[in-house]
PDB file of C-alpha atoms in Angstrom:
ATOM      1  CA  UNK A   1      -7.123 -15.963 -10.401  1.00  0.00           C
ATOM      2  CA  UNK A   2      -6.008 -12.227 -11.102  1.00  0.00           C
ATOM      3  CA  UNK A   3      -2.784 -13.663 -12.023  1.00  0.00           C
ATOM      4  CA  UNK A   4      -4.138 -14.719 -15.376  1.00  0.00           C
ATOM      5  CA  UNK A   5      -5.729 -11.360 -15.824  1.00  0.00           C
ATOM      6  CA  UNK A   6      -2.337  -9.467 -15.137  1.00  0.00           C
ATOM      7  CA  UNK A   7      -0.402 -11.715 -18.045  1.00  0.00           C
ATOM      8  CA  UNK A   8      -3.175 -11.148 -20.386  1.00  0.00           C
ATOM      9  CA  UNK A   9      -3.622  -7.442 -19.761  1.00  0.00           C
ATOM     10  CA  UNK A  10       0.413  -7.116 -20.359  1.00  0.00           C
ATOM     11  CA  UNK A  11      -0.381  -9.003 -23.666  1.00  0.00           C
ATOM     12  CA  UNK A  12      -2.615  -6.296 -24.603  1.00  0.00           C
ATOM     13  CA  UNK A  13      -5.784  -7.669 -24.108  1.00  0.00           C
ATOM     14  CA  UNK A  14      -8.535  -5.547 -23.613  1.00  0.00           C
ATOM     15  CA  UNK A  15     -11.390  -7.895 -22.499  1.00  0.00           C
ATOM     16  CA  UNK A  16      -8.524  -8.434 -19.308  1.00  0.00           C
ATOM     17  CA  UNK A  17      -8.895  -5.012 -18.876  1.00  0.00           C
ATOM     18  CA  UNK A  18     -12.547  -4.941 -18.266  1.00  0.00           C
ATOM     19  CA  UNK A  19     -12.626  -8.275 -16.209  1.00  0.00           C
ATOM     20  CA  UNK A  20     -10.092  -6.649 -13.999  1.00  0.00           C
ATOM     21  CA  UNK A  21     -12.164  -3.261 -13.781  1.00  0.00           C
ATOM     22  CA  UNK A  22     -15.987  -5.046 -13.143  1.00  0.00           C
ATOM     23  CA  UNK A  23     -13.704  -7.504 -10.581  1.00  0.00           C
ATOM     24  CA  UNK A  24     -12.385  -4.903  -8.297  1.00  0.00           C
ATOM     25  CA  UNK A  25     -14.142  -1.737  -8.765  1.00  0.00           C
ATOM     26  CA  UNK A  26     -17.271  -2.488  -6.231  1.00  0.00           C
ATOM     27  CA  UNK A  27     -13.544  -2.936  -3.726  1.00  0.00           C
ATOM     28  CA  UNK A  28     -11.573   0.154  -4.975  1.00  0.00           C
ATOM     29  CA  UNK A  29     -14.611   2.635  -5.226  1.00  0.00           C
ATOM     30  CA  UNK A  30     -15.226   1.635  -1.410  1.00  0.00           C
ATOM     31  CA  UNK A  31     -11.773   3.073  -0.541  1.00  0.00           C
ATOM     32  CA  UNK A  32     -11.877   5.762  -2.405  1.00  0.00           C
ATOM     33  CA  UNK A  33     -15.274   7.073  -0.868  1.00  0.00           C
ATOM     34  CA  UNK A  34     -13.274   6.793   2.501  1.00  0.00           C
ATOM     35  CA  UNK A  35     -11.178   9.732   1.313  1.00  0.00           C
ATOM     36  CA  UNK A  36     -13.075  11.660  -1.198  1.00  0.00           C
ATOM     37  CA  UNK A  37     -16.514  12.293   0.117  1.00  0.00           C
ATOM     38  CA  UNK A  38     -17.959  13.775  -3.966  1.00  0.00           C
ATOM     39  CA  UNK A  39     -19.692  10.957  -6.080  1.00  0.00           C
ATOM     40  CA  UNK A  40     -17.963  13.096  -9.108  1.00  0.00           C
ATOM     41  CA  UNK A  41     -14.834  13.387  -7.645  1.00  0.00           C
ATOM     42  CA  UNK A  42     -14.963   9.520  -6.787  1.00  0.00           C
ATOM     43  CA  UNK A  43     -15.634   8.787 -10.740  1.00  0.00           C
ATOM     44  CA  UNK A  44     -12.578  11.233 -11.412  1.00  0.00           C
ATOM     45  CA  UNK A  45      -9.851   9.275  -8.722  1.00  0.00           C
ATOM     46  CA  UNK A  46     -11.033   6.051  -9.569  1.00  0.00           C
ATOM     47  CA  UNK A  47     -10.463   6.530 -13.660  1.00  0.00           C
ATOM     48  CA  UNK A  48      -6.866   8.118 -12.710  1.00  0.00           C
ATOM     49  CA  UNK A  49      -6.336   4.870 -10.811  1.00  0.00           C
ATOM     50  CA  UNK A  50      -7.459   2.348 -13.293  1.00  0.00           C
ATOM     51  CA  UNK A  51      -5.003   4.305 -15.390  1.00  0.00           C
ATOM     52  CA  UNK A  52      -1.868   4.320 -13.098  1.00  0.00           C
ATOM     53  CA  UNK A  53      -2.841   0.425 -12.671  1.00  0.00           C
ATOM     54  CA  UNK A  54      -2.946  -0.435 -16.205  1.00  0.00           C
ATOM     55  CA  UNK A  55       0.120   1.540 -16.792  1.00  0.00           C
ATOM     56  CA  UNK A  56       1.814  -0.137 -14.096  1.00  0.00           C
ATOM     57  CA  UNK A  57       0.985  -4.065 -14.312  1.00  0.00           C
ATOM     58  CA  UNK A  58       3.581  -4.492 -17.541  1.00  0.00           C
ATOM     59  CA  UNK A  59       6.315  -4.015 -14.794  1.00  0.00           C
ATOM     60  CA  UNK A  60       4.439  -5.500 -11.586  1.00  0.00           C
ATOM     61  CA  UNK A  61       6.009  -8.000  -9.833  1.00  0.00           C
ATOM     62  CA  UNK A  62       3.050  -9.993  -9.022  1.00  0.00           C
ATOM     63  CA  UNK A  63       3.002 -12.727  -5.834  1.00  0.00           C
ATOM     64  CA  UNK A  64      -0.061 -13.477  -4.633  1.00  0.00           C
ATOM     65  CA  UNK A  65      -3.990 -12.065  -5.235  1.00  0.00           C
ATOM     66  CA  UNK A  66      -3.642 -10.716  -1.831  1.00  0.00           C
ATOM     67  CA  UNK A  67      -0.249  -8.472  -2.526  1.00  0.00           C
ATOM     68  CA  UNK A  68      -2.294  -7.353  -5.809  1.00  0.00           C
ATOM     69  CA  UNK A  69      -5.378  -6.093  -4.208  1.00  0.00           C
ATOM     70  CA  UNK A  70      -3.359  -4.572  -1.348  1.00  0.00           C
ATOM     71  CA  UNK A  71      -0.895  -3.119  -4.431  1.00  0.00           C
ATOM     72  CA  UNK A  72      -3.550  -1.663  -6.124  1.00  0.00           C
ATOM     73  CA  UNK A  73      -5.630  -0.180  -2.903  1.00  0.00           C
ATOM     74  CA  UNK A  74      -2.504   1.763  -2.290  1.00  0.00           C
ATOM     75  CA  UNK A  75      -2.710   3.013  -6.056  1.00  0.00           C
ATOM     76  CA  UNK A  76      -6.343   4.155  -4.823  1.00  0.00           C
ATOM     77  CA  UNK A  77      -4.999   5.782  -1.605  1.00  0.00           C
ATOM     78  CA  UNK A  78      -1.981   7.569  -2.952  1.00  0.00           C
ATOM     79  CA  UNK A  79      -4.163   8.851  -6.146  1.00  0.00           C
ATOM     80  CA  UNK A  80      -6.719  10.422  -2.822  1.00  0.00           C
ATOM     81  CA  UNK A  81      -4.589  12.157  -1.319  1.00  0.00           C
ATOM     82  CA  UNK A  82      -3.225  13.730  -4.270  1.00  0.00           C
ATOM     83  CA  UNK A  83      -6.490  14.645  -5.318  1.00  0.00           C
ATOM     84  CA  UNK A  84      -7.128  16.268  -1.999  1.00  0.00           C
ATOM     85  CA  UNK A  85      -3.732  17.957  -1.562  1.00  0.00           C
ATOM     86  CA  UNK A  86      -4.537  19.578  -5.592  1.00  0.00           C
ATOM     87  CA  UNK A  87      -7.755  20.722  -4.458  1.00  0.00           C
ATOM     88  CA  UNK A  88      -6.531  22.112  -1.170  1.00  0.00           C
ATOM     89  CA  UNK A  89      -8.563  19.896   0.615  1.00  0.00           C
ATOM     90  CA  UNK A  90      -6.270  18.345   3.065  1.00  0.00           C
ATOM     91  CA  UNK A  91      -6.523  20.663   5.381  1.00  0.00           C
ATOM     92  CA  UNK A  92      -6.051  19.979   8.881  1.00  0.00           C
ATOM     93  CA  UNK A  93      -8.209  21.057  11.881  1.00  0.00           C
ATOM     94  CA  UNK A  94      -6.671  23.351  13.947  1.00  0.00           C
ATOM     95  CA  UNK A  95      -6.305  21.375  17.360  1.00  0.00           C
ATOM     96  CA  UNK A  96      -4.541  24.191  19.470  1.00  0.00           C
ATOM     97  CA  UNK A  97      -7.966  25.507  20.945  1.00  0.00           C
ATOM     98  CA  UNK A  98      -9.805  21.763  21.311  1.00  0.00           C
ATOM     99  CA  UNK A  99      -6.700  20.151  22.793  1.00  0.00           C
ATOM    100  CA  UNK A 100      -7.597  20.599  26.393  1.00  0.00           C
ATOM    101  CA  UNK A 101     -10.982  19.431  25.771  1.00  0.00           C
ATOM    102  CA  UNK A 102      -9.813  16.298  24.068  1.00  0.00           C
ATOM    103  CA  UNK A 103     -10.748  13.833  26.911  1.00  0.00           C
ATOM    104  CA  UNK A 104     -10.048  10.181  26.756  1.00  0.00           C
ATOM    105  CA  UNK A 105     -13.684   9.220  25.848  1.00  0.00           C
ATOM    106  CA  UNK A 106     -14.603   5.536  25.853  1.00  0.00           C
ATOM    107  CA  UNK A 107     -15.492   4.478  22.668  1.00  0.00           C
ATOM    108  CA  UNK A 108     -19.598   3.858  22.068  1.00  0.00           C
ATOM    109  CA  UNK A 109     -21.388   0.738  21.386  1.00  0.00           C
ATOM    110  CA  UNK A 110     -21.244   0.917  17.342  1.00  0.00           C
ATOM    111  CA  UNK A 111     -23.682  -2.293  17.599  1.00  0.00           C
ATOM    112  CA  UNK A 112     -26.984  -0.132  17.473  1.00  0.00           C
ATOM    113  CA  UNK A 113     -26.019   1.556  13.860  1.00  0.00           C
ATOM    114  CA  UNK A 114     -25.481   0.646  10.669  1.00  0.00           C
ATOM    115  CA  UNK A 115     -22.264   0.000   8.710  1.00  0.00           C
ATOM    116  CA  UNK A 116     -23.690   2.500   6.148  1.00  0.00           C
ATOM    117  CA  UNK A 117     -24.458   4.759   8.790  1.00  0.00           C
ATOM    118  CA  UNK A 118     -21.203   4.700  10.673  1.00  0.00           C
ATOM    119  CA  UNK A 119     -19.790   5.563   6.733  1.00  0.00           C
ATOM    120  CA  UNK A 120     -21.640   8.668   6.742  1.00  0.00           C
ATOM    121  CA  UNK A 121     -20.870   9.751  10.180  1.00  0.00           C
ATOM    122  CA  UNK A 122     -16.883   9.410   8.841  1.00  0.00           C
ATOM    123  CA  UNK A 123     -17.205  10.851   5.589  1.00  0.00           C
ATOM    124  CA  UNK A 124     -18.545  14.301   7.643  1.00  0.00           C
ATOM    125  CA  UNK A 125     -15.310  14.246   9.401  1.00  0.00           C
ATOM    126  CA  UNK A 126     -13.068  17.225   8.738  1.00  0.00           C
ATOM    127  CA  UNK A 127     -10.901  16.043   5.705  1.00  0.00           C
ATOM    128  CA  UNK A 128      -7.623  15.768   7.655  1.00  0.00           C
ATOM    129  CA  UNK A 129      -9.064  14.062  10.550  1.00  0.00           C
ATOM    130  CA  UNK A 130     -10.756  11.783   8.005  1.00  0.00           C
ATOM    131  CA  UNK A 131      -8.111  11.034   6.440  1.00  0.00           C
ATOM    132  CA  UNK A 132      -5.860  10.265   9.377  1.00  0.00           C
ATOM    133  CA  UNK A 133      -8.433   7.721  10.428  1.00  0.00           C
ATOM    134  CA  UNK A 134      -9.021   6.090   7.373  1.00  0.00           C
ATOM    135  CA  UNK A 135      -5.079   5.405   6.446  1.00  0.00           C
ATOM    136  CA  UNK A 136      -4.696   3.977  10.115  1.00  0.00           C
ATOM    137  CA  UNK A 137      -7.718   2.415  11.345  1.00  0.00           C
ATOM    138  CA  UNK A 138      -8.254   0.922   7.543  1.00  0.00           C
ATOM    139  CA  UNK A 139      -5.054   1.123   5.716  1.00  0.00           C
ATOM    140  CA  UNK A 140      -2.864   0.201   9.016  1.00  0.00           C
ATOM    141  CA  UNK A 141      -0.241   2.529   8.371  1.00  0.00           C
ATOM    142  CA  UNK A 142       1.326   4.138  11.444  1.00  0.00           C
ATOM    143  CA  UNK A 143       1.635   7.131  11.971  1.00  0.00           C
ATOM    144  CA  UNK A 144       5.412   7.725  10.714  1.00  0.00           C
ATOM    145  CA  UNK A 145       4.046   6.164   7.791  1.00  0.00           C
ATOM    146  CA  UNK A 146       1.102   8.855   7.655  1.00  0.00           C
ATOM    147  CA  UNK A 147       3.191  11.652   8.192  1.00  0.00           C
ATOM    148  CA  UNK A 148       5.492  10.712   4.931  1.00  0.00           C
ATOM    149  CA  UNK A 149       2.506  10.303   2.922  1.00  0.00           C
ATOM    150  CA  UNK A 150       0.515  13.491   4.474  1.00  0.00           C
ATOM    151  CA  UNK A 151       3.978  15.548   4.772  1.00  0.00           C
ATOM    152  CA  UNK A 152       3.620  16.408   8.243  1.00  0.00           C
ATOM    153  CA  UNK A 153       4.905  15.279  11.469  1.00  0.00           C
ATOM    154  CA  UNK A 154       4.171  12.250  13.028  1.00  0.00           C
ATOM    155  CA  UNK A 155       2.681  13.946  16.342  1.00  0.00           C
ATOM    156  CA  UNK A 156       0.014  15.998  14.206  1.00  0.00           C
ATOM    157  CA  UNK A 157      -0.655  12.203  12.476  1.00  0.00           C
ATOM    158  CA  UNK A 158      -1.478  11.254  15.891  1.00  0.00           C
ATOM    159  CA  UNK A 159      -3.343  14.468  17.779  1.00  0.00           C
ATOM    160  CA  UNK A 160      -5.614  14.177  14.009  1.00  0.00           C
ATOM    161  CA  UNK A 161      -6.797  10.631  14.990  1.00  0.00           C
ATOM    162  CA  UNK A 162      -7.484  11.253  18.560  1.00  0.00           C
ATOM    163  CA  UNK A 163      -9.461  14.150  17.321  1.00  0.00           C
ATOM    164  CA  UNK A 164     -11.289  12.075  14.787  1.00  0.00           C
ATOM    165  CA  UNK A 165     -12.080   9.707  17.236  1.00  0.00           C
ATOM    166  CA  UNK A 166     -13.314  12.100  19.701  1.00  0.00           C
ATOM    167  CA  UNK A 167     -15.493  13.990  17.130  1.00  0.00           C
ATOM    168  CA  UNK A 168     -16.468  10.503  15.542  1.00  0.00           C
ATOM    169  CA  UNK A 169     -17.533   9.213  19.156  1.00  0.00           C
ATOM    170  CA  UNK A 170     -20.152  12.461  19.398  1.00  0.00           C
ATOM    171  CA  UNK A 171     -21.582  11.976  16.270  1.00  0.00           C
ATOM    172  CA  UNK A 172     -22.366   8.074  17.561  1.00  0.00           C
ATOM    173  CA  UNK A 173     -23.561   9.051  20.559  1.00  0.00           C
ATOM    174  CA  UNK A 174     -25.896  11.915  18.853  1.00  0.00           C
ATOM    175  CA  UNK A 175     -26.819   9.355  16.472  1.00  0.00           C
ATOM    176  CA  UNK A 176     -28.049   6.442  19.211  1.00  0.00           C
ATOM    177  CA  UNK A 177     -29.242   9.567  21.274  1.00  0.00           C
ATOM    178  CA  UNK A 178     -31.642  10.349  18.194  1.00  0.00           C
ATOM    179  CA  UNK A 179     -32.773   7.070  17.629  1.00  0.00           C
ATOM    180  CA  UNK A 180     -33.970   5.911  20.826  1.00  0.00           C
TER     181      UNK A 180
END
């Protein structure tokens, strides 16, 4: 199905362009909102990344619909983090003080909340931690993987998640806590 849009968008066609936009950008403005917490600065990553796509597809080597999507969700991704690294907002939490206190909680039920709720309690993650989580719980990257994309070292990749699942297990439990 997209493979028809991708031969007529590299024949210039401009209604292609606009299928391929209203088809995935429901999908692409999801991921984005993962990283980049600002309605505005959603609008802004997603319109760089329709860009970079478009610019791209003449030399895509296209395979399947699934290697597309997946293709152009990294496009999303790497066009994140290079928002947040421009803005300075990749910042990392500080872990040095917290480690100790890091225990090995068990995860919560997630089954009493919402999946829009669980969304929010991510997106108030510290941005590092954030996005840690979201490129290996979501993305399944490991964390070598995260480290060459985040330019740090695979160990801080891994100490960010534990954090973020530590914090993000507090907020669920506050949450459930507040609700009953």
């Amino acid at each position: 199905m997209s493979r028809q849009l991708v031969e007529r968008i590299r024949s210039h066609d401009q209604r292609a362009m606009g299928e391929l936009y209203q088809r995935y950008v429901g999908l692409l403005s999801s991921v984005c909102y993962r990283y980049v917490p600002s309605e505005d600065d959603v609008k802004d990553v997603l319109q760089n990344s329709f860009v970079n796509i478009f610019s791209a597809i003449p030399t895509f080597t296209y395979r399947t619909d699934e290697q597309f999507v997946g293709w152009m969700v990294r496009v999303v991704v790497n066009e994140s983090l290079d928002f947040l690294r421009v803005r300075k907002r990749l910042l990392l939490t500080d872990l040095r003080a917290v480690e100790t206190q890091l225990a090995d909680d068990e995860a919560p039920d997630t089954d009493p909340i919402s999946a829009d709720q669980l969304h929010r309690l991510i997106s108030e993650l510290p941005d590092g931690c954030r996005t840690v989580l979201n490129l290996y719980v979501f993305e399944g990257y490991s964390h070598k993987q995260i480290a060459e994309l985040m330019g740090i070292r695979p160990t801080t990749s891994a100490t960010q998640l534990r954090y973020a699942k530590h914090l993000l297990a507090n907020k669920i439990k506050q949450l459930i806590s507040e609700n009953s």
